[in-house]
mmCIF file of N, CA and C in Angstrom:
data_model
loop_
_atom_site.group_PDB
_atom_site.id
_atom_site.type_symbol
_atom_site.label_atom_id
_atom_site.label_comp_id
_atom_site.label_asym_id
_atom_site.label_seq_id
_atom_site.Cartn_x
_atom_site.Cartn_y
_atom_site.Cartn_z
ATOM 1 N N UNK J 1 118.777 138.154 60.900
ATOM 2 C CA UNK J 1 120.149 138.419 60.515
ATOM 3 C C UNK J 1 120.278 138.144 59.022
ATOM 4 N N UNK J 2 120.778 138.869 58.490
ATOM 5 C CA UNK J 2 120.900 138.787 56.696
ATOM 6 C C UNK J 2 122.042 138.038 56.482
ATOM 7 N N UNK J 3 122.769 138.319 54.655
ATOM 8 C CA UNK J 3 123.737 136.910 54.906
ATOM 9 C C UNK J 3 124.900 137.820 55.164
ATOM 10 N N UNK J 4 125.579 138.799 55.497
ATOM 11 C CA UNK J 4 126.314 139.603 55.500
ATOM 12 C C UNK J 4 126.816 139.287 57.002
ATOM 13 N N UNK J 5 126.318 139.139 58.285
ATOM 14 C CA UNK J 5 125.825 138.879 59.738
ATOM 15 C C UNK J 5 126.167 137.509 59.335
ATOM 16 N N UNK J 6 125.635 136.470 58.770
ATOM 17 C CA UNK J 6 126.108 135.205 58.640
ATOM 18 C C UNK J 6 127.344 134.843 58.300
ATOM 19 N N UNK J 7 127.731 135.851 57.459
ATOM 20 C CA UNK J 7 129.042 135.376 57.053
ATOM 21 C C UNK J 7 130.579 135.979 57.961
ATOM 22 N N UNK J 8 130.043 137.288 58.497
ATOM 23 C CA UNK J 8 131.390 137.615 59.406
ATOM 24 C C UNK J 8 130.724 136.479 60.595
ATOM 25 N N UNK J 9 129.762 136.166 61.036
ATOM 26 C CA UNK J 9 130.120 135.038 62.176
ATOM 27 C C UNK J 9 131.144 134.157 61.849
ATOM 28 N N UNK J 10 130.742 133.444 60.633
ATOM 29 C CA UNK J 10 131.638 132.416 60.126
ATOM 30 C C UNK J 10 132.766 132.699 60.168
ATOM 31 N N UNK J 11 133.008 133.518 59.875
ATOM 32 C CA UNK J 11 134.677 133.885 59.755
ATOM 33 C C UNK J 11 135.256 134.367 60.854
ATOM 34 N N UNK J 12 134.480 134.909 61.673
ATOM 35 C CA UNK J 12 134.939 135.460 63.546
ATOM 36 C C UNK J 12 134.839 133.699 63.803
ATOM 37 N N UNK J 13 134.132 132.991 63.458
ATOM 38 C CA UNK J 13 134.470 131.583 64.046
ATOM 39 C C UNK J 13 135.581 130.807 63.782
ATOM 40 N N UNK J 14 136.227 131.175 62.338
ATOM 41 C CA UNK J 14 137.025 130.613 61.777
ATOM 42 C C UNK J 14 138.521 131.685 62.602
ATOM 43 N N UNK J 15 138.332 132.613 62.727
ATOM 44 C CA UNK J 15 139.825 133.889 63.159
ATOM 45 C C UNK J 15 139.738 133.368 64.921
ATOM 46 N N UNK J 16 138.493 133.160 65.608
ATOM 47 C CA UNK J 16 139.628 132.905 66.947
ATOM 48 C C UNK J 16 139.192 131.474 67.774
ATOM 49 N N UNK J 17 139.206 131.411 68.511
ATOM 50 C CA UNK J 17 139.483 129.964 69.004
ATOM 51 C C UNK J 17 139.225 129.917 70.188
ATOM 52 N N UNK J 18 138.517 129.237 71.109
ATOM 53 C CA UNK J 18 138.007 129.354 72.399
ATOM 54 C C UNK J 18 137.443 130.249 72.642
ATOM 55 N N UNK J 19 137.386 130.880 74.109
ATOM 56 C CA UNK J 19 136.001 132.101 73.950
ATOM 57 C C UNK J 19 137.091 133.135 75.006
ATOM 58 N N UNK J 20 138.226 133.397 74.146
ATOM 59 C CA UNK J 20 138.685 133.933 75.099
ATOM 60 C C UNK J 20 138.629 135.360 74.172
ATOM 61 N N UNK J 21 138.932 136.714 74.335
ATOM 62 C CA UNK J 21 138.924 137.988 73.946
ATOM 63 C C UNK J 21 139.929 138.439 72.999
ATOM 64 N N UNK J 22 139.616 138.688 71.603
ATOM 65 C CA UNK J 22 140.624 138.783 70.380
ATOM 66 C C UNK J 22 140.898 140.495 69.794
ATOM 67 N N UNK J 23 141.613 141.173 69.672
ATOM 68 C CA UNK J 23 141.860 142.287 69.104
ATOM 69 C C UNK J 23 142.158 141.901 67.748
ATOM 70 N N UNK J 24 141.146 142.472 67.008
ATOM 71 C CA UNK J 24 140.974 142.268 65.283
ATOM 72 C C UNK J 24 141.184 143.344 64.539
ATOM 73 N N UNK J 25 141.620 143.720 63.335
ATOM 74 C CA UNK J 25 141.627 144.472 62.164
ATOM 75 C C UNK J 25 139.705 144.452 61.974
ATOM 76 N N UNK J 26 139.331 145.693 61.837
ATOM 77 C CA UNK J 26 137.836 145.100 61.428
ATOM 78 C C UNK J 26 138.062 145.014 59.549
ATOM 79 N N UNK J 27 139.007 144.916 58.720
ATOM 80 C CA UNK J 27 139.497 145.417 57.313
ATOM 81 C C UNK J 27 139.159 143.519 56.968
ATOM 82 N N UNK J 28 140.070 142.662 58.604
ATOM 83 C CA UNK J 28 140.741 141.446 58.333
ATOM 84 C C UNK J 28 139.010 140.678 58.334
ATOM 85 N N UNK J 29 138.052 140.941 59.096
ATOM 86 C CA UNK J 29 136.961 140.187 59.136
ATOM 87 C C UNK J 29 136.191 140.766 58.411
ATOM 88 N N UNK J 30 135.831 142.310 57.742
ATOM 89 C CA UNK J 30 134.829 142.376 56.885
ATOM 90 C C UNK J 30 134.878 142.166 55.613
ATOM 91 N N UNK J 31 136.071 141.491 55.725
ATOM 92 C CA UNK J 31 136.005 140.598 54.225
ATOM 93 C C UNK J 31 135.504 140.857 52.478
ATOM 94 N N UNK J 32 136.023 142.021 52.341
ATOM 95 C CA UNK J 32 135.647 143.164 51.348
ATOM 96 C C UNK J 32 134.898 143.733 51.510
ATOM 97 N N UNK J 33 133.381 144.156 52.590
ATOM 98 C CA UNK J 33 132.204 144.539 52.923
ATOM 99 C C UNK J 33 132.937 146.297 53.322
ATOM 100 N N UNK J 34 131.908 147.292 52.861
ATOM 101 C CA UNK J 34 132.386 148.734 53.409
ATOM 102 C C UNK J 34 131.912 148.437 54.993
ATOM 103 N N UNK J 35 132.214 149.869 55.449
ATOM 104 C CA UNK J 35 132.244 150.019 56.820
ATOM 105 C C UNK J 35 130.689 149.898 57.398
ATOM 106 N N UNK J 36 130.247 150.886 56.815
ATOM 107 C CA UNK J 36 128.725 151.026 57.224
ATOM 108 C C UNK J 36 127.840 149.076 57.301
ATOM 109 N N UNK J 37 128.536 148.561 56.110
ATOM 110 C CA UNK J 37 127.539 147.116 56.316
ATOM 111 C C UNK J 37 128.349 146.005 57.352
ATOM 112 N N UNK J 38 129.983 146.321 57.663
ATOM 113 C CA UNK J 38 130.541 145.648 58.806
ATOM 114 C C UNK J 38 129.482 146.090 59.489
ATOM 115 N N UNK J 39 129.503 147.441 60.175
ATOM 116 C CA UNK J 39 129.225 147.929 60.841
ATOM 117 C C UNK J 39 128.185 147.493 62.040
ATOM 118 N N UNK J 40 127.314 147.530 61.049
ATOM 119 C CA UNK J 40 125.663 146.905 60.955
ATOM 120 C C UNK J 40 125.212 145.167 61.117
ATOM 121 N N UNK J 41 126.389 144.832 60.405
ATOM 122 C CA UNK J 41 126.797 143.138 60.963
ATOM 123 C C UNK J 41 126.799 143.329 62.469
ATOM 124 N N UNK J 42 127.752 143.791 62.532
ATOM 125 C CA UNK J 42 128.772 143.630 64.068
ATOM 126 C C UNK J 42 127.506 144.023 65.296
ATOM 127 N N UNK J 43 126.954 144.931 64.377
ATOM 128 C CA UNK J 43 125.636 145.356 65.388
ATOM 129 C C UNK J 43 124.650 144.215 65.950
ATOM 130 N N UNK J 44 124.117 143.360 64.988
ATOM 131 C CA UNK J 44 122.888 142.873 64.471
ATOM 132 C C UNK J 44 123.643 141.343 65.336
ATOM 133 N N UNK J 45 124.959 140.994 65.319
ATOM 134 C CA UNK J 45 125.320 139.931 66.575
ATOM 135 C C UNK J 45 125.717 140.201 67.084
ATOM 136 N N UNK J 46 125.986 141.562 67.984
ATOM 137 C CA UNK J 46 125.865 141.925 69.273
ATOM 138 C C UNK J 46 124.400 141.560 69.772
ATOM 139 N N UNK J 47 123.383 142.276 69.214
ATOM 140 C CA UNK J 47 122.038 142.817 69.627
ATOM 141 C C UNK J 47 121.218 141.292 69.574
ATOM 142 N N UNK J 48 122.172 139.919 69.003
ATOM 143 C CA UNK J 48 121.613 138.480 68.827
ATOM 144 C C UNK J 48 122.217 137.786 69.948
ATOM 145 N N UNK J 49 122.857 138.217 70.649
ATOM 146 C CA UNK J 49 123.873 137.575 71.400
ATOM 147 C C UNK J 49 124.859 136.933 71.543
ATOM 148 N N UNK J 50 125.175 137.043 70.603
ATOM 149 C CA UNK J 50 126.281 136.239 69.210
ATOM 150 C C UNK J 50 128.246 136.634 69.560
ATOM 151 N N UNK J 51 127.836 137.908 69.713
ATOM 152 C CA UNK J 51 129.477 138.195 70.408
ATOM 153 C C UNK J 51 129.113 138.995 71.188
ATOM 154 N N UNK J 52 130.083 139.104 71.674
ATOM 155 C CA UNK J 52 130.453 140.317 72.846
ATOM 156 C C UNK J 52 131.621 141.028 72.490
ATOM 157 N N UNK J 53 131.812 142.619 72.675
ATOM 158 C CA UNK J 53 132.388 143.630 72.408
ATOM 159 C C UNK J 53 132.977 144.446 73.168
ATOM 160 N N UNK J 54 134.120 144.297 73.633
ATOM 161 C CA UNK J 54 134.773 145.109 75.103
ATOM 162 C C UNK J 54 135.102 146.765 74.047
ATOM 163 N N UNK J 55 135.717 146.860 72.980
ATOM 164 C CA UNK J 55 135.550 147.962 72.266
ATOM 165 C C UNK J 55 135.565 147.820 70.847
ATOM 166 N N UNK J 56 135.400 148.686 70.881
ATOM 167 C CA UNK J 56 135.514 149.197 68.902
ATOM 168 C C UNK J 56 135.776 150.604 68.356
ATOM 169 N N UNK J 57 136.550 150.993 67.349
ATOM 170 C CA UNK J 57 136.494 151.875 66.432
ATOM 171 C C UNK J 57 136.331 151.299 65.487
ATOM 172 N N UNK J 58 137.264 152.767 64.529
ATOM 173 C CA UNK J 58 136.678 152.189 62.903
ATOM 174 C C UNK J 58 137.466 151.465 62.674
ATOM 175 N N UNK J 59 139.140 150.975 63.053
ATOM 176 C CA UNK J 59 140.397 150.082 62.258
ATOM 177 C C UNK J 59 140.128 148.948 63.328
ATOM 178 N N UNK J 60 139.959 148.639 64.812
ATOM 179 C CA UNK J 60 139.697 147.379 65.615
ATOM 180 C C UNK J 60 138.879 147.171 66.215
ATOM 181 N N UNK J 61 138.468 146.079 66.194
ATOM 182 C CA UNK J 61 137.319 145.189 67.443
ATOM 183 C C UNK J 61 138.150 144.496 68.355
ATOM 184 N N UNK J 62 137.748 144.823 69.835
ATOM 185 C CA UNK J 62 137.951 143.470 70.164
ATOM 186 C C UNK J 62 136.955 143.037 71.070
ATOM 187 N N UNK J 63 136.532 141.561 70.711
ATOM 188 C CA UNK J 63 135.187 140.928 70.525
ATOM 189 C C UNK J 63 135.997 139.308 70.946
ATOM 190 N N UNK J 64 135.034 138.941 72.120
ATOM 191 C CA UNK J 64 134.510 137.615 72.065
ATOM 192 C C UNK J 64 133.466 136.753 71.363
ATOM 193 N N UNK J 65 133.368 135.488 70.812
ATOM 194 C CA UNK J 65 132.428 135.162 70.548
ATOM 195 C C UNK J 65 131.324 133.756 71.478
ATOM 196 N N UNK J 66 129.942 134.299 72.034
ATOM 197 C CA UNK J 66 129.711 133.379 72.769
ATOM 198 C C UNK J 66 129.279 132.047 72.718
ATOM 199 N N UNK J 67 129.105 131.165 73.444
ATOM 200 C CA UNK J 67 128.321 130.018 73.048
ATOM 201 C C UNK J 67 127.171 129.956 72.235
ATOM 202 N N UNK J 68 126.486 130.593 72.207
ATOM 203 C CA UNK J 68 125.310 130.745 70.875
ATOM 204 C C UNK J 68 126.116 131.001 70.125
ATOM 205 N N UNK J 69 126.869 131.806 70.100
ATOM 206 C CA UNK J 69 127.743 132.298 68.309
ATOM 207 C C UNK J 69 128.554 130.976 67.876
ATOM 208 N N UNK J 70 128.630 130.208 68.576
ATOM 209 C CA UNK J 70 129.796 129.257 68.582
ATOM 210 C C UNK J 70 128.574 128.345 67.846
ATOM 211 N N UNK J 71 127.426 128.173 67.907
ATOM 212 C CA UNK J 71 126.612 126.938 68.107
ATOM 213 C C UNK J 71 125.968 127.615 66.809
ATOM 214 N N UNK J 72 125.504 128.945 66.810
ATOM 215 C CA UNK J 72 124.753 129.150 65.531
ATOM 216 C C UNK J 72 125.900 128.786 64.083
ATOM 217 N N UNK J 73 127.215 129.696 64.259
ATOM 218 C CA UNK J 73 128.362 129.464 63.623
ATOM 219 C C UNK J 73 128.359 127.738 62.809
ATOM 220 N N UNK J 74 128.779 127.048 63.541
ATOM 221 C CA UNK J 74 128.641 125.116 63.307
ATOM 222 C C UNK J 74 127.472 125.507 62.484
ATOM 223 N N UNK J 75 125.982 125.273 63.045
ATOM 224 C CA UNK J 75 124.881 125.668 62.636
ATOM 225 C C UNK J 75 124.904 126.029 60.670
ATOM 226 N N UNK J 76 125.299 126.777 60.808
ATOM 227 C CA UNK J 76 125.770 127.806 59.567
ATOM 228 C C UNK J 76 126.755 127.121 58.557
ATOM 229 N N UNK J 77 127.639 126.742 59.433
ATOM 230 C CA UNK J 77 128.783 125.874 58.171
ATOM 231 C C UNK J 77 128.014 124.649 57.840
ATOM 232 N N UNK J 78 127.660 123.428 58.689
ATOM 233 C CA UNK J 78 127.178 122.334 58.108
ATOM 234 C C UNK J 78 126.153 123.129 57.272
ATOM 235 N N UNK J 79 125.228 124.094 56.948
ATOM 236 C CA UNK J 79 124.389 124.075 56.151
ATOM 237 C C UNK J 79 124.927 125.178 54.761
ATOM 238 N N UNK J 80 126.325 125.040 54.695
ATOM 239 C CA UNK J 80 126.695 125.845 53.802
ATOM 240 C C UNK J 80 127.565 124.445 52.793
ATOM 241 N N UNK J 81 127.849 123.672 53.744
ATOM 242 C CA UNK J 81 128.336 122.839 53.458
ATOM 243 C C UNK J 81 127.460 121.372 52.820
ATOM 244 N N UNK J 82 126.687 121.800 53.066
ATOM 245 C CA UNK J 82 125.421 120.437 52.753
ATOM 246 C C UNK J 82 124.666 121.452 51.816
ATOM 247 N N UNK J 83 124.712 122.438 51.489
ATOM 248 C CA UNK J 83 124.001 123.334 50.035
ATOM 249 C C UNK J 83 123.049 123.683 50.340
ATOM 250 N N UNK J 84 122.451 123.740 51.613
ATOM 251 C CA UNK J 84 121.430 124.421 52.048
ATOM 252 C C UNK J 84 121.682 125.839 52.648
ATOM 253 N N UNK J 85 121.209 127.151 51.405
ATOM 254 C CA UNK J 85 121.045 128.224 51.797
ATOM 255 C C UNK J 85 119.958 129.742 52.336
ATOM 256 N N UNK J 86 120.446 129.491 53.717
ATOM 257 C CA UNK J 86 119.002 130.003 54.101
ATOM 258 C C UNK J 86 118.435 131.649 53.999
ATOM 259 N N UNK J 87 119.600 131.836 53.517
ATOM 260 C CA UNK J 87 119.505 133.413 52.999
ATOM 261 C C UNK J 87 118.734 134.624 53.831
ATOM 262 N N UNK J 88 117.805 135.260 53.375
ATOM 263 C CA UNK J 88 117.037 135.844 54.385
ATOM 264 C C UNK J 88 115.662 135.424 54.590
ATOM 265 N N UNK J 89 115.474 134.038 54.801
ATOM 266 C CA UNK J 89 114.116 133.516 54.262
ATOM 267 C C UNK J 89 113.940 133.389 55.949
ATOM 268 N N UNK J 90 112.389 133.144 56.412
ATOM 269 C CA UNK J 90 111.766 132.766 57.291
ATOM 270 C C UNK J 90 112.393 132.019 58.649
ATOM 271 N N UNK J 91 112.611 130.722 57.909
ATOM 272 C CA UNK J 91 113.458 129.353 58.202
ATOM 273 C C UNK J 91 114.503 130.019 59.176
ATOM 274 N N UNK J 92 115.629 130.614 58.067
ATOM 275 C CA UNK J 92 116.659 131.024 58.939
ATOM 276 C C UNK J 92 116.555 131.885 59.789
ATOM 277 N N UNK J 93 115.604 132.462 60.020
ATOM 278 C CA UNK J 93 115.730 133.744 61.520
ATOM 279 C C UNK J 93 115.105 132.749 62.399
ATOM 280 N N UNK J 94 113.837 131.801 61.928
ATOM 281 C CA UNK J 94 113.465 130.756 63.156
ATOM 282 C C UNK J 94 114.556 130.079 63.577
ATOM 283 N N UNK J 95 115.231 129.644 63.114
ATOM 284 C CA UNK J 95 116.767 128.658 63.126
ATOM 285 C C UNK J 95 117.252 129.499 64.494
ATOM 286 N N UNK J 96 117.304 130.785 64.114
ATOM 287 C CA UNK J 96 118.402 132.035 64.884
ATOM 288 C C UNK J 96 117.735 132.145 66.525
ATOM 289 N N UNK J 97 116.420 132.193 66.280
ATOM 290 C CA UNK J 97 115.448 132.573 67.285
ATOM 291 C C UNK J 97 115.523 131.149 68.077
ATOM 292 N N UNK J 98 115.750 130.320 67.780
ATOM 293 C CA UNK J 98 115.364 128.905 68.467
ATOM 294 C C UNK J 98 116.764 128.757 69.509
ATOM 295 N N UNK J 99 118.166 129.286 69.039
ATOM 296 C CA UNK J 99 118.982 129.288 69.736
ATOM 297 C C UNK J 99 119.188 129.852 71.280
ATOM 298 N N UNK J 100 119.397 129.110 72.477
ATOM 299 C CA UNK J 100 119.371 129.859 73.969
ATOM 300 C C UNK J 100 119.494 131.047 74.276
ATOM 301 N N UNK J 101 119.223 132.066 74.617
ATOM 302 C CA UNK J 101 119.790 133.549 75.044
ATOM 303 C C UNK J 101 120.844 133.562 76.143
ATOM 304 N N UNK J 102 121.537 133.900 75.815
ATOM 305 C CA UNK J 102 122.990 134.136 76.986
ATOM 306 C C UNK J 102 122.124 135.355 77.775
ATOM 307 N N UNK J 103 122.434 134.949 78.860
ATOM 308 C CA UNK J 103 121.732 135.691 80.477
ATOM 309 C C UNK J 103 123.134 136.662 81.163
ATOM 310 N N UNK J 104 123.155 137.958 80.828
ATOM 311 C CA UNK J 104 123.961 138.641 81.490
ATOM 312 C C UNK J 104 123.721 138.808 82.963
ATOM 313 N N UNK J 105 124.018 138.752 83.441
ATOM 314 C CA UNK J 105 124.527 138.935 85.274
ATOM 315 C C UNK J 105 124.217 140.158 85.415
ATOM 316 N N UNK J 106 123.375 141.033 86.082
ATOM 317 C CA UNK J 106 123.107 142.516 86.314
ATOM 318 C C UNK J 106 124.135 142.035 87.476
ATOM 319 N N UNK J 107 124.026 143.642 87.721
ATOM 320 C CA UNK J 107 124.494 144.392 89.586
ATOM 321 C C UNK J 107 123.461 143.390 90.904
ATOM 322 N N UNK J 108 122.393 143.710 90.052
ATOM 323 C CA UNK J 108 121.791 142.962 91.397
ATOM 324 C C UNK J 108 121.572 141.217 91.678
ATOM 325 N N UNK J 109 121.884 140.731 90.449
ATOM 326 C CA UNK J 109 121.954 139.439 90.500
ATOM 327 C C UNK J 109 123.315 139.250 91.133
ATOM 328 N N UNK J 110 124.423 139.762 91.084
ATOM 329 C CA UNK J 110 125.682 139.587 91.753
ATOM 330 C C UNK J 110 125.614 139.849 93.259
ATOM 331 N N UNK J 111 124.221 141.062 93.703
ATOM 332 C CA UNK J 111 124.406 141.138 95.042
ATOM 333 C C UNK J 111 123.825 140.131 95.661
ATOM 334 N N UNK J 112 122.683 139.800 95.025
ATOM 335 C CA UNK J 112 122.052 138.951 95.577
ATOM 336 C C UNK J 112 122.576 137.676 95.362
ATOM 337 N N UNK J 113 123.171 136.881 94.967
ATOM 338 C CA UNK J 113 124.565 136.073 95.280
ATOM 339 C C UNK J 113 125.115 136.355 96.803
ATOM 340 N N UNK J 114 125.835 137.652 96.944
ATOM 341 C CA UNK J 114 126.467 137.733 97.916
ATOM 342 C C UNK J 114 125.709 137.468 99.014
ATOM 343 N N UNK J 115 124.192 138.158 99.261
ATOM 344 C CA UNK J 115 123.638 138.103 100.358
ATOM 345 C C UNK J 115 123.334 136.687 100.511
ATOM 346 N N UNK J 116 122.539 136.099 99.867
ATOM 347 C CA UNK J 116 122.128 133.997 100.022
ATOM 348 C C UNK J 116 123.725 133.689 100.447
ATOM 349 N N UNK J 117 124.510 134.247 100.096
ATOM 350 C CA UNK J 117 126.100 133.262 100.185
ATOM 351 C C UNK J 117 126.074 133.777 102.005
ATOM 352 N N UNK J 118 126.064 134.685 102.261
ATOM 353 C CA UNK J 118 125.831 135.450 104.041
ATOM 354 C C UNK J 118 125.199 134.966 104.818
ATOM 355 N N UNK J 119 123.800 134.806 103.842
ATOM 356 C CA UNK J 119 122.780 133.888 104.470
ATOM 357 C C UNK J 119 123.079 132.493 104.997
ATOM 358 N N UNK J 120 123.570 131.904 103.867
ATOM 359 C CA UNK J 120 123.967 130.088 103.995
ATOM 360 C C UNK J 120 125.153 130.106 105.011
ATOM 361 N N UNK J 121 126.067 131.340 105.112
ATOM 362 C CA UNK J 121 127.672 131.132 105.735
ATOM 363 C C UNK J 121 127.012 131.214 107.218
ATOM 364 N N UNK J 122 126.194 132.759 107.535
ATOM 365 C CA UNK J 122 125.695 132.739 108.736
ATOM 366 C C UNK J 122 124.639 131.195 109.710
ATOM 367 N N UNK J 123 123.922 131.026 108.611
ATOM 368 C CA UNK J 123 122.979 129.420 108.935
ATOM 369 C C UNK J 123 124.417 128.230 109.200
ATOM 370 N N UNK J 124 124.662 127.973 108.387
ATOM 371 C CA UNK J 124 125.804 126.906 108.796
ATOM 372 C C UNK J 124 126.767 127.414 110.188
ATOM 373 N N UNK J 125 127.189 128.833 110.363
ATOM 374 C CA UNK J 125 127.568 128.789 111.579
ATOM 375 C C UNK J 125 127.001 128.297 112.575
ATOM 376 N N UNK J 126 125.626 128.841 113.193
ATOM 377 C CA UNK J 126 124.796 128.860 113.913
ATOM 378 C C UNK J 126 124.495 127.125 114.103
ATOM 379 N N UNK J 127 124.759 126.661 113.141
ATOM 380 C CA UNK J 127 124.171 124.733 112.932
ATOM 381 C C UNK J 127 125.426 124.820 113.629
ATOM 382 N N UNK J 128 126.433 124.578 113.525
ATOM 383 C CA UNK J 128 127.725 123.972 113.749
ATOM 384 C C UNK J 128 128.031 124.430 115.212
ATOM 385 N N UNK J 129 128.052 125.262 115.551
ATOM 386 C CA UNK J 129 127.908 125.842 117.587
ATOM 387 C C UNK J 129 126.923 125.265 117.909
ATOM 388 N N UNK J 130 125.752 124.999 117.579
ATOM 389 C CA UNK J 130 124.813 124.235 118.214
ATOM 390 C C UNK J 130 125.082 122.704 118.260
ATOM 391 N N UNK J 131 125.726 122.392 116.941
ATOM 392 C CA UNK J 131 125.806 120.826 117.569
ATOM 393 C C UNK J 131 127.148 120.550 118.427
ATOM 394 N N UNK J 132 128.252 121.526 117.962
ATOM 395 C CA UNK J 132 129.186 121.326 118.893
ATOM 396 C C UNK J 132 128.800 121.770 120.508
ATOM 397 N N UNK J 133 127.989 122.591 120.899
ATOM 398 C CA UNK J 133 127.285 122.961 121.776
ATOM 399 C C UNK J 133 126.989 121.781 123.170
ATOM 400 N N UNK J 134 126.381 120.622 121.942
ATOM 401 C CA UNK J 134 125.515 119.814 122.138
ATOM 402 C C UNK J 134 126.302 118.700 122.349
ATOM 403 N N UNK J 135 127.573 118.448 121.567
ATOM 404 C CA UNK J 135 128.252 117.421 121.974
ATOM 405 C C UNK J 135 129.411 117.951 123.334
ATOM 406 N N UNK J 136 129.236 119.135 123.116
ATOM 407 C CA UNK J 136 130.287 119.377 124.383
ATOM 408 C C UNK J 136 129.512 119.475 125.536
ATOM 409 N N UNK J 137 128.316 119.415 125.717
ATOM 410 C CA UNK J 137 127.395 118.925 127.043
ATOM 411 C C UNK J 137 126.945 117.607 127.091
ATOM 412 N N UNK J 138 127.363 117.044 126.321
ATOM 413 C CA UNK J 138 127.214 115.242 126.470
ATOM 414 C C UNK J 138 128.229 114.970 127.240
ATOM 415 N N UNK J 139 129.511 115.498 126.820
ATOM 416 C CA UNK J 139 131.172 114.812 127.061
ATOM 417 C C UNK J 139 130.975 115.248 128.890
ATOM 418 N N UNK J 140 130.539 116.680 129.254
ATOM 419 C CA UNK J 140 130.868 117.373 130.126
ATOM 420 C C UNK J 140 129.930 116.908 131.082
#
């Protein structure tokens, strides 16, 4: 990520607040930058895992930012703030790379949820008639 990508994080960190879903000016976050190098930002922390993007044109985003973005972001200020600049050197993409990957949920990870949840609901039935089973032929 170059410093262009570093710096609209910072400032998507600084414009919203919790990780809930913001409709933005993209004019208000690219921060004098033309379109083509927003652009290419906005790309480059999507494709990092950095935000998330329900849509976009050319005048709005609206974009969450995730826990890695939140963590690289901090990340980024204390070292802007302590005069250490990592520019496009080595260091800082290892820095970038070292951060967790957010794990999207496919289709089939959601089904397969449902089925283990069928699985466990059906098993616990089957336990629970059997021991009630079992205590109602003790009593009887």
């Amino acid at each position: 990520m170059n410093q262009t990508g570093r710096d609209l994080l910072i400032n998507l960190d600084k414009a919203l607040t919790g990780f809930n879903y913001a409709v933005l000016d993209m004019s208000d976050i690219a921060d004098g930058l033309d379109a083509a190098s927003a652009s290419e930002a906005v790309d480059a922390l999507i494709s990092g895992g950095f935000i998330i993007v329900k849509y976009r044109d050319e005048d709005q985003i609206c974009l969450c930012i995730t826990r890695a973005g939140r963590t690289l972001a901090a990340r980024l200020k204390a070292d802007v703030e302590s005069g250490i600049d990592k520019g496009d050197s080595d260091s800082g993409a290892l820095q970038i790379d070292a951060l967790p990957k957010v794990r999207v949920k496919t289709g089939w990870d959601k089904i397969k949820s449902v089925v283990i949840s069928a699985i466990a609901g059906l098993f616990g039935g089957v336990i629970g008639g059997a021991i009630i089973y079992v205590i109602m032929g003790a009593v009887a």
